[in-house]
Every structure is written in C-alpha cells, then in structure tokens.
PDB file of C-alpha atoms in Angstrom:
ATOM      1  CA  MET A   1     -83.988 -39.264  49.904  1.00  0.00           C
ATOM      2  CA  PHE A   2     -84.769 -37.676  46.553  1.00  0.00           C
ATOM      3  CA  THR A   3     -84.306 -39.736  43.426  1.00  0.00           C
ATOM      4  CA  CYS A   4     -84.625 -38.859  39.762  1.00  0.00           C
ATOM      5  CA  ALA A   5     -86.679 -41.452  37.923  1.00  0.00           C
ATOM      6  CA  LEU A   6     -88.981 -41.883  34.975  1.00  0.00           C
ATOM      7  CA  GLY A   7     -92.456 -43.209  35.755  1.00  0.00           C
ATOM      8  CA  ASN A   8     -94.296 -43.700  32.478  1.00  0.00           C
ATOM      9  CA  PRO A   9     -92.592 -41.561  29.804  1.00  0.00           C
ATOM     10  CA  GLN A  10     -95.447 -42.157  27.348  1.00  0.00           C
ATOM     11  CA  ALA A  11     -98.220 -41.124  29.750  1.00  0.00           C
ATOM     12  CA  SER A  12    -100.318 -38.066  28.978  1.00  0.00           C
ATOM     13  CA  VAL A  13    -100.841 -35.351  31.565  1.00  0.00           C
ATOM     14  CA  GLU A  14    -104.400 -36.624  32.010  1.00  0.00           C
ATOM     15  CA  GLN A  15    -103.139 -40.134  32.708  1.00  0.00           C
ATOM     16  CA  LEU A  16    -100.613 -38.876  35.259  1.00  0.00           C
ATOM     17  CA  ALA A  17    -103.356 -36.908  37.022  1.00  0.00           C
ATOM     18  CA  ALA A  18    -105.524 -40.024  37.138  1.00  0.00           C
ATOM     19  CA  ASP A  19    -102.635 -42.128  38.463  1.00  0.00           C
ATOM     20  CA  TYR A  20    -102.281 -39.790  41.437  1.00  0.00           C
ATOM     21  CA  GLY A  21    -106.006 -39.321  42.027  1.00  0.00           C
ATOM     22  CA  LEU A  22    -106.062 -35.651  41.006  1.00  0.00           C
ATOM     23  CA  SER A  23    -109.677 -35.033  40.052  1.00  0.00           C
ATOM     24  CA  THR A  24    -109.725 -31.203  39.995  1.00  0.00           C
ATOM     25  CA  SER A  25    -108.039 -29.373  37.134  1.00  0.00           C
ATOM     26  CA  THR A  26    -107.736 -25.989  35.510  1.00  0.00           C
ATOM     27  CA  SER A  27    -106.159 -24.669  32.320  1.00  0.00           C
ATOM     28  CA  PHE A  28    -105.534 -21.307  30.713  1.00  0.00           C
ATOM     29  CA  PRO A  29    -106.701 -20.303  27.223  1.00  0.00           C
ATOM     30  CA  PHE A  30    -104.411 -19.384  24.343  1.00  0.00           C
ATOM     31  CA  PRO A  31    -105.607 -17.227  21.437  1.00  0.00           C
ATOM     32  CA  SER A  32    -105.869 -18.814  18.012  1.00  0.00           C
ATOM     33  CA  ALA A  33    -104.059 -15.841  16.444  1.00  0.00           C
ATOM     34  CA  THR A  34    -100.984 -13.852  17.382  1.00  0.00           C
ATOM     35  CA  GLN A  35    -101.328 -10.788  19.598  1.00  0.00           C
ATOM     36  CA  ASN A  36     -99.125  -7.778  20.245  1.00  0.00           C
ATOM     37  CA  THR A  37     -97.825  -7.213  23.751  1.00  0.00           C
ATOM     38  CA  GLN A  38    -100.670  -4.893  24.778  1.00  0.00           C
ATOM     39  CA  ASP A  39    -103.382  -7.355  23.708  1.00  0.00           C
ATOM     40  CA  THR A  40    -101.411 -10.183  25.290  1.00  0.00           C
ATOM     41  CA  GLN A  41    -101.389  -8.371  28.611  1.00  0.00           C
ATOM     42  CA  LYS A  42    -105.161  -7.820  28.423  1.00  0.00           C
ATOM     43  CA  LEU A  43    -105.826 -11.503  27.744  1.00  0.00           C
ATOM     44  CA  LEU A  44    -103.579 -12.638  30.588  1.00  0.00           C
ATOM     45  CA  VAL A  45    -105.174 -10.256  33.088  1.00  0.00           C
ATOM     46  CA  GLN A  46    -108.722 -11.122  32.011  1.00  0.00           C
ATOM     47  CA  ASN A  47    -108.440 -14.890  31.471  1.00  0.00           C
ATOM     48  CA  TRP A  48    -105.436 -16.292  33.329  1.00  0.00           C
ATOM     49  CA  SER A  49    -106.582 -15.684  36.937  1.00  0.00           C
ATOM     50  CA  LEU A  50    -103.603 -13.528  37.828  1.00  0.00           C
ATOM     51  CA  GLY A  51    -102.870 -12.791  41.450  1.00  0.00           C
ATOM     52  CA  LYS A  52    -104.014  -9.218  42.232  1.00  0.00           C
ATOM     53  CA  GLY A  53    -104.947  -8.979  38.534  1.00  0.00           C
ATOM     54  CA  VAL A  54    -101.495  -7.816  37.443  1.00  0.00           C
ATOM     55  CA  ILE A  55     -98.306  -9.000  35.758  1.00  0.00           C
ATOM     56  CA  GLN A  56     -95.667  -8.404  38.409  1.00  0.00           C
ATOM     57  CA  THR A  57     -92.627  -7.701  36.244  1.00  0.00           C
ATOM     58  CA  ASN A  58     -91.847  -6.853  32.625  1.00  0.00           C
ATOM     59  CA  PRO A  59     -95.262  -7.199  30.960  1.00  0.00           C
ATOM     60  CA  ASN A  60     -93.786  -5.803  27.741  1.00  0.00           C
ATOM     61  CA  ASN A  61     -91.617  -8.919  27.404  1.00  0.00           C
ATOM     62  CA  LEU A  62     -94.720 -11.038  26.742  1.00  0.00           C
ATOM     63  CA  ALA A  63     -96.497 -11.637  23.427  1.00  0.00           C
ATOM     64  CA  PHE A  64     -98.486 -14.399  21.749  1.00  0.00           C
ATOM     65  CA  VAL A  65     -96.598 -15.306  18.573  1.00  0.00           C
ATOM     66  CA  THR A  66     -96.669 -17.945  15.856  1.00  0.00           C
ATOM     67  CA  ASP A  67     -95.269 -21.262  17.042  1.00  0.00           C
ATOM     68  CA  PRO A  68     -91.596 -21.175  15.957  1.00  0.00           C
ATOM     69  CA  PHE A  69     -91.429 -24.994  15.939  1.00  0.00           C
ATOM     70  CA  PRO A  70     -94.917 -26.104  14.785  1.00  0.00           C
ATOM     71  CA  THR A  71     -93.745 -29.456  13.438  1.00  0.00           C
ATOM     72  CA  LYS A  72     -91.388 -30.260  16.324  1.00  0.00           C
ATOM     73  CA  PRO A  73     -93.546 -31.257  19.305  1.00  0.00           C
ATOM     74  CA  VAL A  74     -92.286 -32.878  22.462  1.00  0.00           C
ATOM     75  CA  ALA A  75     -91.075 -36.417  21.997  1.00  0.00           C
ATOM     76  CA  ILE A  76     -93.593 -38.002  24.346  1.00  0.00           C
ATOM     77  CA  GLY A  77     -97.236 -37.825  25.292  1.00  0.00           C
ATOM     78  CA  THR A  78     -98.557 -35.019  23.071  1.00  0.00           C
ATOM     79  CA  THR A  79     -99.247 -33.886  19.523  1.00  0.00           C
ATOM     80  CA  LYS A  80     -98.012 -30.863  17.604  1.00  0.00           C
ATOM     81  CA  ASN A  81     -99.533 -27.456  18.141  1.00  0.00           C
ATOM     82  CA  LEU A  82    -102.596 -27.333  15.879  1.00  0.00           C
ATOM     83  CA  GLY A  83    -102.493 -23.752  14.687  1.00  0.00           C
ATOM     84  CA  LYS A  84    -102.535 -22.010  18.063  1.00  0.00           C
ATOM     85  CA  SER A  85    -100.147 -19.277  19.063  1.00  0.00           C
ATOM     86  CA  VAL A  86     -97.623 -19.649  21.876  1.00  0.00           C
ATOM     87  CA  LEU A  87     -96.592 -17.279  24.652  1.00  0.00           C
ATOM     88  CA  GLN A  88     -93.177 -15.811  23.929  1.00  0.00           C
ATOM     89  CA  VAL A  89     -91.083 -14.511  26.828  1.00  0.00           C
ATOM     90  CA  THR A  90     -88.210 -12.238  25.785  1.00  0.00           C
ATOM     91  CA  TYR A  91     -84.871 -11.930  27.552  1.00  0.00           C
ATOM     92  CA  PRO A  92     -83.178  -8.876  26.027  1.00  0.00           C
ATOM     93  CA  ARG A  93     -79.480  -9.011  25.333  1.00  0.00           C
ATOM     94  CA  GLY A  94     -77.586  -8.175  28.504  1.00  0.00           C
ATOM     95  CA  SER A  95     -80.452  -8.990  30.878  1.00  0.00           C
ATOM     96  CA  TYR A  96     -79.403 -10.622  34.132  1.00  0.00           C
ATOM     97  CA  SER A  97     -82.280 -10.432  36.634  1.00  0.00           C
ATOM     98  CA  SER A  98     -86.064 -10.488  36.988  1.00  0.00           C
ATOM     99  CA  GLU A  99     -86.034  -6.720  36.592  1.00  0.00           C
ATOM    100  CA  THR A 100     -84.113  -6.754  33.300  1.00  0.00           C
ATOM    101  CA  GLY A 101     -85.413  -9.825  31.461  1.00  0.00           C
ATOM    102  CA  GLY A 102     -88.200 -12.368  31.306  1.00  0.00           C
ATOM    103  CA  ALA A 103     -91.465 -11.768  33.172  1.00  0.00           C
ATOM    104  CA  GLN A 104     -93.287 -12.871  36.300  1.00  0.00           C
ATOM    105  CA  PHE A 105     -96.918 -13.363  37.280  1.00  0.00           C
ATOM    106  CA  TYR A 106     -98.900 -15.636  39.589  1.00  0.00           C
ATOM    107  CA  ASN A 107    -101.833 -17.773  38.506  1.00  0.00           C
ATOM    108  CA  LEU A 108    -104.442 -18.454  41.166  1.00  0.00           C
ATOM    109  CA  TRP A 109    -105.928 -21.932  41.399  1.00  0.00           C
ATOM    110  CA  ASN A 110    -109.480 -22.148  40.066  1.00  0.00           C
ATOM    111  CA  ALA A 111    -111.087 -23.609  43.191  1.00  0.00           C
ATOM    112  CA  THR A 112    -114.183 -22.661  45.153  1.00  0.00           C
ATOM    113  CA  ALA A 113    -115.132 -22.723  48.849  1.00  0.00           C
ATOM    114  CA  GLY A 114    -111.513 -22.431  49.965  1.00  0.00           C
ATOM    115  CA  SER A 115    -110.512 -25.896  48.726  1.00  0.00           C
ATOM    116  CA  ARG A 116    -107.181 -27.191  49.958  1.00  0.00           C
ATOM    117  CA  PHE A 117    -104.970 -29.706  48.215  1.00  0.00           C
ATOM    118  CA  GLN A 118    -102.436 -32.173  49.552  1.00  0.00           C
ATOM    119  CA  THR A 119    -101.091 -32.926  46.068  1.00  0.00           C
ATOM    120  CA  MET A 120    -100.833 -30.650  43.025  1.00  0.00           C
ATOM    121  CA  MET A 121     -99.343 -30.958  39.567  1.00  0.00           C
ATOM    122  CA  VAL A 122     -98.482 -28.403  36.901  1.00  0.00           C
ATOM    123  CA  SER A 123     -97.611 -29.258  33.308  1.00  0.00           C
ATOM    124  CA  TYR A 124     -96.498 -27.053  30.431  1.00  0.00           C
ATOM    125  CA  GLU A 125     -94.235 -27.036  27.398  1.00  0.00           C
ATOM    126  CA  VAL A 126     -91.218 -24.827  26.794  1.00  0.00           C
ATOM    127  CA  ALA A 127     -88.860 -24.279  23.873  1.00  0.00           C
ATOM    128  CA  PHE A 128     -85.612 -22.335  23.627  1.00  0.00           C
ATOM    129  CA  ASP A 129     -84.285 -20.603  20.538  1.00  0.00           C
ATOM    130  CA  ASN A 130     -81.441 -22.264  18.666  1.00  0.00           C
ATOM    131  CA  TYR A 131     -78.873 -19.820  20.008  1.00  0.00           C
ATOM    132  CA  PHE A 132     -80.392 -19.181  23.426  1.00  0.00           C
ATOM    133  CA  ASP A 133     -77.595 -18.173  25.822  1.00  0.00           C
ATOM    134  CA  TRP A 134     -78.051 -20.137  29.048  1.00  0.00           C
ATOM    135  CA  VAL A 135     -75.606 -17.907  30.988  1.00  0.00           C
ATOM    136  CA  LYS A 136     -75.852 -18.641  34.754  1.00  0.00           C
ATOM    137  CA  GLY A 137     -79.505 -19.641  34.835  1.00  0.00           C
ATOM    138  CA  GLY A 138     -83.148 -18.646  34.913  1.00  0.00           C
ATOM    139  CA  LYS A 139     -86.384 -19.728  36.581  1.00  0.00           C
ATOM    140  CA  LEU A 140     -89.329 -21.527  35.019  1.00  0.00           C
ATOM    141  CA  PRO A 141     -92.920 -21.855  36.324  1.00  0.00           C
ATOM    142  CA  GLY A 142     -93.693 -24.043  39.309  1.00  0.00           C
ATOM    143  CA  LEU A 143     -96.053 -24.335  42.276  1.00  0.00           C
ATOM    144  CA  ARG A 144     -96.421 -22.505  45.555  1.00  0.00           C
ATOM    145  CA  GLY A 145     -98.747 -22.911  48.500  1.00  0.00           C
ATOM    146  CA  SER A 146     -99.497 -21.606  51.948  1.00  0.00           C
ATOM    147  CA  THR A 147    -101.539 -22.259  55.041  1.00  0.00           C
ATOM    148  CA  LYS A 148    -102.878 -18.750  54.556  1.00  0.00           C
ATOM    149  CA  SER A 149    -105.179 -17.435  51.843  1.00  0.00           C
ATOM    150  CA  ASN A 150    -102.752 -14.649  50.878  1.00  0.00           C
ATOM    151  CA  LEU A 151     -99.697 -15.950  49.026  1.00  0.00           C
ATOM    152  CA  GLY A 152     -98.359 -12.474  48.335  1.00  0.00           C
ATOM    153  CA  GLY A 153     -96.134 -12.579  51.408  1.00  0.00           C
ATOM    154  CA  CYS A 154     -94.629 -15.977  50.579  1.00  0.00           C
ATOM    155  CA  SER A 155     -91.212 -14.902  49.350  1.00  0.00           C
ATOM    156  CA  SER A 156     -88.398 -17.376  48.782  1.00  0.00           C
ATOM    157  CA  THR A 157     -86.643 -16.236  51.955  1.00  0.00           C
ATOM    158  CA  LYS A 158     -89.796 -16.582  54.062  1.00  0.00           C
ATOM    159  CA  ALA A 159     -90.651 -19.986  52.626  1.00  0.00           C
ATOM    160  CA  SER A 160     -87.206 -21.284  53.561  1.00  0.00           C
ATOM    161  CA  ALA A 161     -87.401 -19.919  57.107  1.00  0.00           C
ATOM    162  CA  THR A 162     -90.986 -20.746  58.125  1.00  0.00           C
ATOM    163  CA  ASN A 163     -93.456 -23.607  57.976  1.00  0.00           C
ATOM    164  CA  ASP A 164     -96.476 -21.775  56.557  1.00  0.00           C
ATOM    165  CA  CYS A 165     -95.633 -21.614  52.836  1.00  0.00           C
ATOM    166  CA  PHE A 166     -93.470 -23.079  50.095  1.00  0.00           C
ATOM    167  CA  SER A 167     -92.359 -22.259  46.552  1.00  0.00           C
ATOM    168  CA  ILE A 168     -91.013 -24.898  44.137  1.00  0.00           C
ATOM    169  CA  ARG A 169     -89.924 -24.087  40.604  1.00  0.00           C
ATOM    170  CA  LEU A 170     -87.648 -25.404  37.902  1.00  0.00           C
ATOM    171  CA  MET A 171     -84.455 -23.636  36.854  1.00  0.00           C
ATOM    172  CA  TRP A 172     -82.150 -23.928  33.896  1.00  0.00           C
ATOM    173  CA  ARG A 173     -78.456 -23.492  34.601  1.00  0.00           C
ATOM    174  CA  ASN A 174     -75.353 -23.073  32.457  1.00  0.00           C
ATOM    175  CA  SER A 175     -75.100 -25.324  29.404  1.00  0.00           C
ATOM    176  CA  GLY A 176     -78.791 -26.210  29.699  1.00  0.00           C
ATOM    177  CA  ASN A 177     -78.480 -28.142  32.956  1.00  0.00           C
ATOM    178  CA  ALA A 178     -81.540 -27.995  35.206  1.00  0.00           C
ATOM    179  CA  GLU A 179     -82.587 -28.308  38.825  1.00  0.00           C
ATOM    180  CA  ILE A 180     -85.551 -28.128  41.177  1.00  0.00           C
ATOM    181  CA  TYR A 181     -85.384 -24.730  42.923  1.00  0.00           C
ATOM    182  CA  ALA A 182     -87.201 -25.221  46.222  1.00  0.00           C
ATOM    183  CA  SER A 183     -87.969 -22.667  48.923  1.00  0.00           C
ATOM    184  CA  ILE A 184     -88.965 -25.010  51.725  1.00  0.00           C
ATOM    185  CA  PRO A 185     -88.145 -25.610  55.394  1.00  0.00           C
ATOM    186  CA  THR A 186     -84.982 -27.713  55.736  1.00  0.00           C
ATOM    187  CA  SER A 187     -82.929 -29.531  58.347  1.00  0.00           C
ATOM    188  CA  ASN A 188     -79.290 -30.582  58.618  1.00  0.00           C
ATOM    189  CA  GLU A 189     -80.271 -34.182  57.918  1.00  0.00           C
ATOM    190  CA  PHE A 190     -82.148 -33.162  54.775  1.00  0.00           C
ATOM    191  CA  CYS A 191     -79.377 -30.865  53.525  1.00  0.00           C
ATOM    192  CA  ASN A 192     -76.775 -33.633  53.873  1.00  0.00           C
ATOM    193  CA  GLN A 193     -78.557 -35.931  51.437  1.00  0.00           C
ATOM    194  CA  PRO A 194     -77.023 -36.573  47.976  1.00  0.00           C
ATOM    195  CA  GLY A 195     -78.348 -34.211  45.315  1.00  0.00           C
ATOM    196  CA  VAL A 196     -79.383 -31.586  47.895  1.00  0.00           C
ATOM    197  CA  SER A 197     -77.644 -28.219  48.229  1.00  0.00           C
ATOM    198  CA  CYS A 198     -79.106 -25.836  50.821  1.00  0.00           C
ATOM    199  CA  ALA A 199     -78.624 -22.072  50.880  1.00  0.00           C
ATOM    200  CA  SER A 200     -80.139 -19.297  52.986  1.00  0.00           C
ATOM    201  CA  ASP A 201     -82.868 -18.443  50.465  1.00  0.00           C
ATOM    202  CA  ALA A 202     -83.524 -21.686  48.579  1.00  0.00           C
ATOM    203  CA  THR A 203     -82.546 -25.328  48.160  1.00  0.00           C
ATOM    204  CA  SER A 204     -81.204 -26.854  44.943  1.00  0.00           C
ATOM    205  CA  LEU A 205     -82.371 -30.399  44.220  1.00  0.00           C
ATOM    206  CA  GLN A 206     -80.826 -32.772  41.666  1.00  0.00           C
ATOM    207  CA  ARG A 207     -78.913 -30.063  39.793  1.00  0.00           C
ATOM    208  CA  GLY A 208     -77.544 -31.407  36.533  1.00  0.00           C
ATOM    209  CA  SER A 209     -79.403 -34.737  36.657  1.00  0.00           C
ATOM    210  CA  PHE A 210     -81.799 -33.456  33.989  1.00  0.00           C
ATOM    211  CA  GLY A 211     -81.798 -30.566  31.567  1.00  0.00           C
ATOM    212  CA  PHE A 212     -82.318 -29.047  28.141  1.00  0.00           C
ATOM    213  CA  ALA A 213     -79.824 -29.228  25.321  1.00  0.00           C
ATOM    214  CA  GLY A 214     -79.962 -28.531  21.568  1.00  0.00           C
ATOM    215  CA  GLY A 215     -83.622 -29.417  21.074  1.00  0.00           C
ATOM    216  CA  GLN A 216     -83.077 -32.640  22.997  1.00  0.00           C
ATOM    217  CA  TYR A 217     -84.747 -33.235  26.361  1.00  0.00           C
ATOM    218  CA  VAL A 218     -82.555 -35.056  28.858  1.00  0.00           C
ATOM    219  CA  LEU A 219     -84.202 -36.427  32.009  1.00  0.00           C
ATOM    220  CA  CYS A 220     -82.277 -38.230  34.747  1.00  0.00           C
ATOM    221  CA  SER A 221     -79.225 -38.340  32.458  1.00  0.00           C
ATOM    222  CA  ILE A 222     -81.190 -40.430  29.951  1.00  0.00           C
ATOM    223  CA  ALA A 223     -81.308 -38.890  26.486  1.00  0.00           C
ATOM    224  CA  TYR A 224     -84.123 -40.038  24.249  1.00  0.00           C
ATOM    225  CA  GLU A 225     -82.779 -41.321  20.959  1.00  0.00           C
ATOM    226  CA  ILE A 226     -83.893 -38.439  18.787  1.00  0.00           C
ATOM    227  CA  GLY A 227     -81.954 -36.296  16.381  1.00  0.00           C
ATOM    228  CA  VAL A 228     -80.697 -32.911  17.506  1.00  0.00           C
ATOM    229  CA  ASP A 229     -83.179 -31.154  15.209  1.00  0.00           C
ATOM    230  CA  ASP A 230     -86.126 -33.530  15.721  1.00  0.00           C
ATOM    231  CA  TYR A 231     -87.715 -31.822  18.721  1.00  0.00           C
ATOM    232  CA  ARG A 232     -87.643 -28.302  20.128  1.00  0.00           C
ATOM    233  CA  TRP A 233     -90.583 -28.363  22.526  1.00  0.00           C
ATOM    234  CA  ASN A 234     -90.063 -29.929  25.952  1.00  0.00           C
ATOM    235  CA  ARG A 235     -92.883 -30.931  28.250  1.00  0.00           C
ATOM    236  CA  ILE A 236     -92.362 -30.326  31.973  1.00  0.00           C
ATOM    237  CA  THR A 237     -94.605 -31.950  34.561  1.00  0.00           C
ATOM    238  CA  LEU A 238     -93.995 -31.090  38.215  1.00  0.00           C
ATOM    239  CA  LEU A 239     -95.789 -32.977  40.995  1.00  0.00           C
ATOM    240  CA  ILE A 240     -95.766 -31.796  44.627  1.00  0.00           C
ATOM    241  CA  ARG A 241     -97.183 -33.884  47.465  1.00  0.00           C
ATOM    242  CA  LEU A 242     -97.127 -32.303  50.938  1.00  0.00           C
ATOM    243  CA  ASN A 243     -95.956 -34.293  53.911  1.00  0.00           C
ATOM    244  CA  ASP A 244     -98.234 -35.381  56.721  1.00  0.00           C
ATOM    245  CA  PRO A 245     -97.755 -33.522  60.043  1.00  0.00           C
ATOM    246  CA  GLN A 246     -94.593 -34.610  61.859  1.00  0.00           C
ATOM    247  CA  THR A 247     -93.819 -37.135  59.109  1.00  0.00           C
ATOM    248  CA  ALA A 248     -91.095 -36.763  56.470  1.00  0.00           C
ATOM    249  CA  ASN A 249     -93.080 -38.191  53.562  1.00  0.00           C
ATOM    250  CA  GLY A 250     -93.349 -35.215  51.216  1.00  0.00           C
ATOM    251  CA  ASN A 251     -92.651 -35.854  47.554  1.00  0.00           C
ATOM    252  CA  ILE A 252     -91.349 -33.810  44.607  1.00  0.00           C
ATOM    253  CA  GLN A 253     -91.297 -35.412  41.171  1.00  0.00           C
ATOM    254  CA  VAL A 254     -90.354 -34.083  37.732  1.00  0.00           C
TER     255      VAL A 254
END
C-alpha cells in the first residue's frame, strides 16, 4: 500500500542520500549568467548528458534566465540562489501538449562500466509564475530505468505493459494538485488499493494528496505555515526503490 508521509522535512538532499545509502551522485551545471535559447541549447547538449545528444521536443522553449524569485527559496533544506541563472521552460498561451508547449529531454546517468542501481533519487526545484494557468495538467521530471541499455524504446505504453522498463514522473493537475505519474507493470490487486488509479498507459498515485498552490508547497495535505508570498521555489525529491524478484516490496517516495 502506498502512503504519503514526511520523513525529515528539514533534511538536505545530501542527508537523504546518505540515509538511503546512495553513494553515487551526479549533477548538471548551470551558467552564472543568463543565456539566450540558442546558447542554452548548446550548454544542455554539451554538459547535461542528453540521451542521443538532442533535446527531443521544443528546444526553443528553453532559456537560462535571471532567477525571478531570488529571495524566495524553498521553505526547507536549502538556501537562496546565489546569483546563478535558472532554466526557464515556456508554455505558450494556448499550448496543450508536448508538441505545443514545454520541452522534453533525457539525461543519462553518469555511471561507468554499466553500473546498475536498485535505488535512485532525483531532486530539483521548480517555481511557477504568479498567474500560471494549471489547466488540466503537465508533467515534471522524474526517473526511468530498464533492464536494457537502450531506454529509447521505453515509452509509457510499453512500460505499463511489460516488465523490462519503467517511467515515474510527477504531474501537476488542475488547481495545482499533484500526483505521481507511473508507467509500471500493474495487477488488479495493486490497482484496487486506495490512492491508485490505473489506466492503459499509466497509473496515477496519490493524486491530490500533495501539490503546488500560490507559492505555498503542500505535501500530504500538510501546508507549512508560511505566508502566500514567502516562498515561490519548491523542492521536489523523488526516490524509487525497485522490488526484489517475485516480491512486492518496491517503493516510491516523494
């Protein structure tokens, strides 16, 4: 059964990694100054370990810009951005799909000798403009994996129908609600659990039990006691632990 719970809300990403015995890490560089979209694309391709060395969709929607909320860091476990730029992702007015708004690319894990991992964690910060229109929803970064070296064929539909790959991301929904958007193998028993909604292409986990609203980060229906304008940046940390063969002990935590 999946539950939504806070572990240590004051813990840094480094402390969380240590708590779960994650000794291998990687990070991606940000420029100290702003960059136009063309220079942004060059930096991402050269320094962000992109799959196949390309940005899959809408590279012109990406640019490194001045932090719009430099004095409004996340409420827990970090400090304010010290002069660095941030990656802006644009959703043009009227956009409604991955082809019309946002952007998509894959980062490859910085490992050597074909290393395999039973547990992985990704952490990043995200902010939404004051008048960002949530509409029906949108996807945020997550983790994917496969028993094969080539992840290019691991689509959401395939991940849900087979046992050789998975894709787990976060989504925002209407009114800033959020969910775990998981493309994983399922069973009737799993799909009948509370907080689980299975579809043909993906599974929704804990929709509405956490989310983003008005500069305030709400996790597990617990709102930190901060003013509406106190914080704009939200830190997301997603932990995935694979199950052992023939044992239902996999774990997804946000």
